[in-house]
PDB file of C-alpha atoms in Angstrom:
ATOM      1  CA  UNK A   1     114.057 104.791  56.683  1.00 47.00           C
ATOM      2  CA  UNK A   2     110.446 104.443  56.541  1.00 49.00           C
ATOM      3  CA  UNK A   3     109.442 105.944  59.928  1.00 52.00           C
ATOM      4  CA  UNK A   4     109.149 109.500  60.995  1.00 79.00           C
ATOM      5  CA  UNK A   5     110.436 109.779  64.625  1.00 85.00           C
ATOM      6  CA  UNK A   6     108.339 111.857  66.912  1.00 88.00           C
ATOM      7  CA  UNK A   7     109.488 112.961  70.177  1.00 89.00           C
ATOM      8  CA  UNK A   8     107.422 113.028  73.490  1.00 91.00           C
ATOM      9  CA  UNK A   9     108.863 114.838  76.447  1.00 92.00           C
ATOM     10  CA  UNK A  10     107.631 114.024  79.949  1.00 92.00           C
ATOM     11  CA  UNK A  11     108.336 116.476  82.753  1.00 92.00           C
ATOM     12  CA  UNK A  12     108.374 115.211  86.352  1.00 91.00           C
ATOM     13  CA  UNK A  13     108.857 117.355  89.524  1.00 90.00           C
ATOM     14  CA  UNK A  14     110.521 115.602  92.511  1.00 88.00           C
ATOM     15  CA  UNK A  15     111.202 116.773  96.049  1.00 85.00           C
ATOM     16  CA  UNK A  16     112.474 113.681  97.759  1.00 82.00           C
ATOM     17  CA  UNK A  17     110.190 111.439  95.704  1.00 83.00           C
ATOM     18  CA  UNK A  18     108.345 111.969  92.707  1.00 83.00           C
ATOM     19  CA  UNK A  19     105.724 114.718  93.375  1.00 87.00           C
ATOM     20  CA  UNK A  20     104.098 116.004  90.216  1.00 93.00           C
ATOM     21  CA  UNK A  21     103.961 114.981  86.666  1.00 94.00           C
ATOM     22  CA  UNK A  22     101.638 114.667  83.804  1.00 93.00           C
ATOM     23  CA  UNK A  23      98.938 112.551  85.628  1.00 93.00           C
ATOM     24  CA  UNK A  24      98.500 115.078  88.486  1.00 95.00           C
ATOM     25  CA  UNK A  25      98.661 117.996  85.973  1.00 96.00           C
ATOM     26  CA  UNK A  26      95.782 116.722  83.919  1.00 96.00           C
ATOM     27  CA  UNK A  27      93.751 116.153  87.189  1.00 96.00           C
ATOM     28  CA  UNK A  28      94.457 119.799  88.106  1.00 97.00           C
ATOM     29  CA  UNK A  29      93.406 121.172  84.841  1.00 97.00           C
ATOM     30  CA  UNK A  30      90.091 118.965  84.869  1.00 97.00           C
ATOM     31  CA  UNK A  31      89.289 120.232  88.457  1.00 96.00           C
ATOM     32  CA  UNK A  32      89.719 123.825  87.229  1.00 95.00           C
ATOM     33  CA  UNK A  33      87.298 123.110  84.421  1.00 96.00           C
ATOM     34  CA  UNK A  34      84.720 120.884  86.195  1.00 95.00           C
ATOM     35  CA  UNK A  35      85.105 122.178  89.922  1.00 93.00           C
ATOM     36  CA  UNK A  36      85.039 118.693  91.409  1.00 93.00           C
ATOM     37  CA  UNK A  37      87.632 115.974  91.871  1.00 93.00           C
ATOM     38  CA  UNK A  38      85.020 113.229  91.278  1.00 92.00           C
ATOM     39  CA  UNK A  39      84.101 114.817  87.948  1.00 94.00           C
ATOM     40  CA  UNK A  40      87.657 115.180  86.918  1.00 94.00           C
ATOM     41  CA  UNK A  41      88.494 111.572  87.830  1.00 94.00           C
ATOM     42  CA  UNK A  42      85.339 110.356  85.931  1.00 94.00           C
ATOM     43  CA  UNK A  43      86.402 112.522  82.809  1.00 95.00           C
ATOM     44  CA  UNK A  44      89.734 110.762  82.888  1.00 95.00           C
ATOM     45  CA  UNK A  45      88.210 107.120  83.341  1.00 96.00           C
ATOM     46  CA  UNK A  46      89.965 107.155  86.606  1.00 95.00           C
ATOM     47  CA  UNK A  47      88.676 105.748  89.871  1.00 94.00           C
ATOM     48  CA  UNK A  48      87.865 108.535  92.310  1.00 92.00           C
ATOM     49  CA  UNK A  49      89.844 106.757  94.976  1.00 93.00           C
ATOM     50  CA  UNK A  50      92.938 106.781  92.803  1.00 95.00           C
ATOM     51  CA  UNK A  51      92.631 110.355  91.897  1.00 94.00           C
ATOM     52  CA  UNK A  52      92.237 111.202  95.558  1.00 93.00           C
ATOM     53  CA  UNK A  53      95.260 109.188  96.522  1.00 94.00           C
ATOM     54  CA  UNK A  54      97.322 110.726  93.715  1.00 94.00           C
ATOM     55  CA  UNK A  55      96.314 114.258  94.873  1.00 95.00           C
ATOM     56  CA  UNK A  56      97.100 113.529  98.578  1.00 95.00           C
ATOM     57  CA  UNK A  57     100.541 112.052  97.866  1.00 94.00           C
ATOM     58  CA  UNK A  58     101.338 114.993  95.708  1.00 95.00           C
ATOM     59  CA  UNK A  59     100.260 117.495  98.411  1.00 95.00           C
ATOM     60  CA  UNK A  60     102.370 115.544 101.024  1.00 94.00           C
ATOM     61  CA  UNK A  61     105.523 115.436  98.874  1.00 91.00           C
ATOM     62  CA  UNK A  62     105.121 119.142  97.763  1.00 92.00           C
ATOM     63  CA  UNK A  63     104.333 120.372 101.431  1.00 92.00           C
ATOM     64  CA  UNK A  64     101.281 122.484 100.427  1.00 94.00           C
ATOM     65  CA  UNK A  65      97.530 121.826  99.488  1.00 95.00           C
ATOM     66  CA  UNK A  66      96.560 121.781  95.788  1.00 96.00           C
ATOM     67  CA  UNK A  67      92.828 121.514  96.230  1.00 96.00           C
ATOM     68  CA  UNK A  68      90.110 123.076  98.455  1.00 93.00           C
ATOM     69  CA  UNK A  69      87.304 120.993  99.074  1.00 85.00           C
ATOM     70  CA  UNK A  70      83.933 122.714  99.014  1.00 76.00           C
ATOM     71  CA  UNK A  71      80.985 121.094 100.570  1.00 69.00           C
ATOM     72  CA  UNK A  72      77.259 121.798 100.186  1.00 60.00           C
ATOM     73  CA  UNK A  73      76.205 124.999  98.426  1.00 56.00           C
ATOM     74  CA  UNK A  74      74.266 125.410  95.281  1.00 57.00           C
ATOM     75  CA  UNK A  75      76.274 122.867  93.299  1.00 54.00           C
ATOM     76  CA  UNK A  76      76.898 120.319  96.034  1.00 54.00           C
ATOM     77  CA  UNK A  77      80.300 119.302  97.163  1.00 65.00           C
ATOM     78  CA  UNK A  78      83.277 120.237  94.976  1.00 88.00           C
ATOM     79  CA  UNK A  79      86.712 121.149  94.654  1.00 92.00           C
ATOM     80  CA  UNK A  80      88.720 124.149  93.527  1.00 94.00           C
ATOM     81  CA  UNK A  81      92.449 124.719  93.240  1.00 96.00           C
ATOM     82  CA  UNK A  82      94.171 126.471  96.131  1.00 96.00           C
ATOM     83  CA  UNK A  83      96.227 129.599  95.158  1.00 96.00           C
ATOM     84  CA  UNK A  84      99.543 127.576  95.341  1.00 95.00           C
ATOM     85  CA  UNK A  85      97.829 124.844  93.204  1.00 96.00           C
ATOM     86  CA  UNK A  86      96.849 127.269  90.477  1.00 97.00           C
ATOM     87  CA  UNK A  87     100.312 128.847  90.624  1.00 96.00           C
ATOM     88  CA  UNK A  88     101.868 125.369  90.317  1.00 95.00           C
ATOM     89  CA  UNK A  89      99.868 124.247  87.276  1.00 96.00           C
ATOM     90  CA  UNK A  90     100.544 127.580  85.529  1.00 96.00           C
ATOM     91  CA  UNK A  91     104.220 127.239  86.148  1.00 95.00           C
ATOM     92  CA  UNK A  92     104.231 123.621  85.120  1.00 95.00           C
ATOM     93  CA  UNK A  93     102.390 124.228  81.792  1.00 96.00           C
ATOM     94  CA  UNK A  94     104.395 127.228  80.907  1.00 96.00           C
ATOM     95  CA  UNK A  95     107.524 125.458  81.579  1.00 96.00           C
ATOM     96  CA  UNK A  96     106.510 122.342  79.573  1.00 95.00           C
ATOM     97  CA  UNK A  97     105.271 124.702  76.711  1.00 95.00           C
ATOM     98  CA  UNK A  98     108.723 126.603  76.502  1.00 95.00           C
ATOM     99  CA  UNK A  99     110.632 123.311  76.834  1.00 95.00           C
ATOM    100  CA  UNK A 100     108.621 121.725  73.934  1.00 94.00           C
ATOM    101  CA  UNK A 101     109.360 124.856  71.797  1.00 94.00           C
ATOM    102  CA  UNK A 102     113.071 124.098  72.387  1.00 94.00           C
ATOM    103  CA  UNK A 103     112.592 120.433  71.634  1.00 94.00           C
ATOM    104  CA  UNK A 104     110.915 121.186  68.221  1.00 92.00           C
ATOM    105  CA  UNK A 105     113.747 123.398  67.418  1.00 93.00           C
ATOM    106  CA  UNK A 106     116.468 120.946  68.331  1.00 94.00           C
ATOM    107  CA  UNK A 107     114.614 118.122  66.480  1.00 91.00           C
ATOM    108  CA  UNK A 108     116.067 119.125  63.069  1.00 89.00           C
ATOM    109  CA  UNK A 109     119.657 119.377  64.501  1.00 92.00           C
ATOM    110  CA  UNK A 110     119.512 115.881  65.978  1.00 93.00           C
ATOM    111  CA  UNK A 111     116.887 113.754  64.278  1.00 91.00           C
ATOM    112  CA  UNK A 112     116.533 115.015  60.661  1.00 86.00           C
ATOM    113  CA  UNK A 113     118.540 111.958  59.510  1.00 83.00           C
ATOM    114  CA  UNK A 114     116.256 109.335  61.180  1.00 83.00           C
TER     115      UNK A 114
ATOM    116  CA  UNK B   1     107.865 126.078 101.527  1.00 47.00           C
ATOM    117  CA  UNK B   2     110.020 123.443 102.763  1.00 49.00           C
ATOM    118  CA  UNK B   3     110.886 121.350  99.785  1.00 52.00           C
ATOM    119  CA  UNK B   4     113.209 122.376  96.959  1.00 79.00           C
ATOM    120  CA  UNK B   5     111.605 121.082  93.734  1.00 85.00           C
ATOM    121  CA  UNK B   6     113.929 119.167  91.272  1.00 88.00           C
ATOM    122  CA  UNK B   7     112.870 118.493  87.584  1.00 89.00           C
ATOM    123  CA  UNK B   8     113.466 115.234  85.699  1.00 91.00           C
ATOM    124  CA  UNK B   9     112.930 115.137  82.211  1.00 92.00           C
ATOM    125  CA  UNK B  10     112.338 112.054  80.179  1.00 92.00           C
ATOM    126  CA  UNK B  11     112.508 111.956  76.355  1.00 92.00           C
ATOM    127  CA  UNK B  12     110.873 109.196  74.380  1.00 91.00           C
ATOM    128  CA  UNK B  13     110.904 108.625  70.615  1.00 90.00           C
ATOM    129  CA  UNK B  14     107.953 107.339  68.899  1.00 88.00           C
ATOM    130  CA  UNK B  15     107.185 106.134  65.418  1.00 85.00           C
ATOM    131  CA  UNK B  16     103.777 104.545  65.523  1.00 82.00           C
ATOM    132  CA  UNK B  17     104.478 103.233  68.980  1.00 83.00           C
ATOM    133  CA  UNK B  18     107.174 104.090  71.351  1.00 84.00           C
ATOM    134  CA  UNK B  19     110.334 102.934  70.126  1.00 87.00           C
ATOM    135  CA  UNK B  20     113.115 104.488  72.182  1.00 93.00           C
ATOM    136  CA  UNK B  21     113.695 106.088  75.577  1.00 94.00           C
ATOM    137  CA  UNK B  22     115.902 106.122  78.654  1.00 93.00           C
ATOM    138  CA  UNK B  23     115.977 102.224  79.002  1.00 93.00           C
ATOM    139  CA  UNK B  24     117.081 101.364  75.454  1.00 95.00           C
ATOM    140  CA  UNK B  25     119.491 104.284  75.547  1.00 96.00           C
ATOM    141  CA  UNK B  26     121.182 103.001  78.852  1.00 96.00           C
ATOM    142  CA  UNK B  27     121.424  99.472  77.292  1.00 96.00           C
ATOM    143  CA  UNK B  28     123.006 100.878  74.099  1.00 97.00           C
ATOM    144  CA  UNK B  29     125.493 102.960  76.033  1.00 97.00           C
ATOM    145  CA  UNK B  30     126.492  99.695  78.248  1.00 97.00           C
ATOM    146  CA  UNK B  31     126.807  97.491  75.183  1.00 96.00           C
ATOM    147  CA  UNK B  32     129.080 100.331  73.824  1.00 95.00           C
ATOM    148  CA  UNK B  33     131.194  99.908  76.987  1.00 96.00           C
ATOM    149  CA  UNK B  34     130.977  96.189  77.521  1.00 95.00           C
ATOM    150  CA  UNK B  35     130.616  94.841  74.021  1.00 94.00           C
ATOM    151  CA  UNK B  36     127.967  92.368  75.010  1.00 93.00           C
ATOM    152  CA  UNK B  37     124.142  92.650  75.426  1.00 93.00           C
ATOM    153  CA  UNK B  38     124.342  89.981  78.019  1.00 92.00           C
ATOM    154  CA  UNK B  39     126.920  91.970  80.105  1.00 94.00           C
ATOM    155  CA  UNK B  40     125.023  95.083  79.667  1.00 94.00           C
ATOM    156  CA  UNK B  41     121.817  93.509  80.920  1.00 94.00           C
ATOM    157  CA  UNK B  42     123.567  92.004  83.869  1.00 94.00           C
ATOM    158  CA  UNK B  43     125.166  95.389  84.561  1.00 95.00           C
ATOM    159  CA  UNK B  44     121.612  96.921  84.839  1.00 95.00           C
ATOM    160  CA  UNK B  45     120.158  93.988  86.859  1.00 96.00           C
ATOM    161  CA  UNK B  46     118.007  93.152  83.988  1.00 95.00           C
ATOM    162  CA  UNK B  47     117.283  89.806  82.660  1.00 94.00           C
ATOM    163  CA  UNK B  48     118.996  89.093  79.281  1.00 93.00           C
ATOM    164  CA  UNK B  49     115.785  87.914  77.801  1.00 93.00           C
ATOM    165  CA  UNK B  50     114.063  91.343  78.859  1.00 95.00           C
ATOM    166  CA  UNK B  51     116.948  93.216  77.340  1.00 94.00           C
ATOM    167  CA  UNK B  52     116.851  91.266  74.149  1.00 93.00           C
ATOM    168  CA  UNK B  53     113.078  91.806  73.821  1.00 94.00           C
ATOM    169  CA  UNK B  54     113.317  95.767  74.463  1.00 94.00           C
ATOM    170  CA  UNK B  55     116.106  95.757  71.830  1.00 95.00           C
ATOM    171  CA  UNK B  56     114.144  93.761  69.244  1.00 95.00           C
ATOM    172  CA  UNK B  57     111.025  95.803  69.735  1.00 94.00           C
ATOM    173  CA  UNK B  58     113.006  98.914  69.429  1.00 95.00           C
ATOM    174  CA  UNK B  59     114.762  97.830  66.101  1.00 95.00           C
ATOM    175  CA  UNK B  60     111.262  96.696  64.860  1.00 94.00           C
ATOM    176  CA  UNK B  61     109.556 100.047  65.383  1.00 91.00           C
ATOM    177  CA  UNK B  62     112.706 102.091  64.232  1.00 92.00           C
ATOM    178  CA  UNK B  63     113.095  99.980  61.158  1.00 92.00           C
ATOM    179  CA  UNK B  64     116.680  99.429  61.347  1.00 94.00           C
ATOM    180  CA  UNK B  65     119.042  97.458  63.393  1.00 96.00           C
ATOM    181  CA  UNK B  66     120.733  98.814  66.525  1.00 96.00           C
ATOM    182  CA  UNK B  67     123.048  95.977  67.340  1.00 96.00           C
ATOM    183  CA  UNK B  68     125.348  93.549  65.491  1.00 93.00           C
ATOM    184  CA  UNK B  69     125.880  90.255  67.049  1.00 85.00           C
ATOM    185  CA  UNK B  70     129.269  88.929  66.953  1.00 77.00           C
ATOM    186  CA  UNK B  71     130.062  85.232  67.546  1.00 69.00           C
ATOM    187  CA  UNK B  72     133.208  83.419  68.494  1.00 60.00           C
ATOM    188  CA  UNK B  73     136.447  85.275  68.271  1.00 56.00           C
ATOM    189  CA  UNK B  74     138.886  86.005  71.151  1.00 58.00           C
ATOM    190  CA  UNK B  75     136.200  87.268  73.629  1.00 55.00           C
ATOM    191  CA  UNK B  76     133.460  84.807  72.603  1.00 54.00           C
ATOM    192  CA  UNK B  77     129.966  85.991  71.505  1.00 66.00           C
ATOM    193  CA  UNK B  78     129.274  89.671  71.963  1.00 89.00           C
ATOM    194  CA  UNK B  79     127.590  92.655  70.532  1.00 92.00           C
ATOM    195  CA  UNK B  80     128.583  96.076  68.963  1.00 94.00           C
ATOM    196  CA  UNK B  81     126.491  99.005  67.795  1.00 96.00           C
ATOM    197  CA  UNK B  82     125.529  99.278  64.138  1.00 96.00           C
ATOM    198  CA  UNK B  83     126.473 102.535  62.511  1.00 96.00           C
ATOM    199  CA  UNK B  84     122.786 103.688  62.851  1.00 95.00           C
ATOM    200  CA  UNK B  85     122.712 102.467  66.426  1.00 96.00           C
ATOM    201  CA  UNK B  86     125.820 104.626  67.218  1.00 97.00           C
ATOM    202  CA  UNK B  87     124.285 107.649  65.374  1.00 96.00           C
ATOM    203  CA  UNK B  88     121.021 107.330  67.241  1.00 95.00           C
ATOM    204  CA  UNK B  89     122.371 107.094  70.753  1.00 96.00           C
ATOM    205  CA  UNK B  90     124.793 110.059  69.950  1.00 96.00           C
ATOM    206  CA  UNK B  91     121.653 112.063  68.662  1.00 95.00           C
ATOM    207  CA  UNK B  92     119.638 111.140  71.611  1.00 95.00           C
ATOM    208  CA  UNK B  93     122.201 111.956  74.118  1.00 96.00           C
ATOM    209  CA  UNK B  94     123.041 115.362  72.509  1.00 96.00           C
ATOM    210  CA  UNK B  95     119.445 116.216  72.239  1.00 96.00           C
ATOM    211  CA  UNK B  96     118.935 115.295  75.959  1.00 95.00           C
ATOM    212  CA  UNK B  97     121.862 117.260  77.026  1.00 95.00           C
ATOM    213  CA  UNK B  98     120.760 120.531  75.264  1.00 95.00           C
ATOM    214  CA  UNK B  99     117.196 120.095  76.396  1.00 95.00           C
ATOM    215  CA  UNK B 100     118.454 119.692  79.927  1.00 94.00           C
ATOM    216  CA  UNK B 101     120.403 122.933  79.561  1.00 94.00           C
ATOM    217  CA  UNK B 102     117.285 124.679  78.564  1.00 94.00           C
ATOM    218  CA  UNK B 103     115.360 123.237  81.399  1.00 94.00           C
ATOM    219  CA  UNK B 104     118.087 124.300  83.918  1.00 92.00           C
ATOM    220  CA  UNK B 105     117.710 127.939  82.456  1.00 93.00           C
ATOM    221  CA  UNK B 106     113.855 127.868  82.559  1.00 94.00           C
ATOM    222  CA  UNK B 107     113.687 126.503  86.239  1.00 91.00           C
ATOM    223  CA  UNK B 108     114.292 129.970  87.781  1.00 89.00           C
ATOM    224  CA  UNK B 109     111.701 131.512  85.740  1.00 92.00           C
ATOM    225  CA  UNK B 110     108.931 129.091  86.483  1.00 93.00           C
ATOM    226  CA  UNK B 111     109.733 127.271  89.784  1.00 91.00           C
ATOM    227  CA  UNK B 112     111.848 129.842  91.619  1.00 86.00           C
ATOM    228  CA  UNK B 113     108.927 130.444  94.066  1.00 83.00           C
ATOM    229  CA  UNK B 114     108.271 126.810  94.903  1.00 83.00           C
TER     230      UNK B 114
END
């Protein structure tokens, strides 16, 4: 067969409803880097209103805040991750990394013939 | 925190483009069971035309056939899995099962605090 198959994992967290996945995770990492949800959204070519809605929905489902809004100060309004937000993105990224390692190892067992 | 987090994995196969995921996998399992793509689609509340398009696109991307169409005979027209189709769904299901096992084990390491 001509095509080499590549595997893409997607990890989503649910409480009652979907509450956390690749989109929110990327937003949180960008906020860590850019200290602003607006800048994070812009960097992802996402409307700020959409980023804000995604974040609020995730916080509501999870039952805790992910972002602290900071207003004023030397850099104007911005956002930082709450302690729980930082712990969650760290857990999510660590989990995904280990799982991807397992997927890479399992690949040969299951998909070597394709 | 009030909510118990549950993890949902999604495994997608790509060649150049996405070619195989939970939707095609479910269709194939239903065809195995019901010996007909039309019956499989109906069972999933999916339009037959949509099921047919999904299947054709997957076959095109993978570079091999997933279904044999059978016409006439005692049960009228129907479909069975090709040998490669049967091997692929078996590989996909085995891979997902093992990966889910790893995810369950990793859960406590990463998400016990949430």
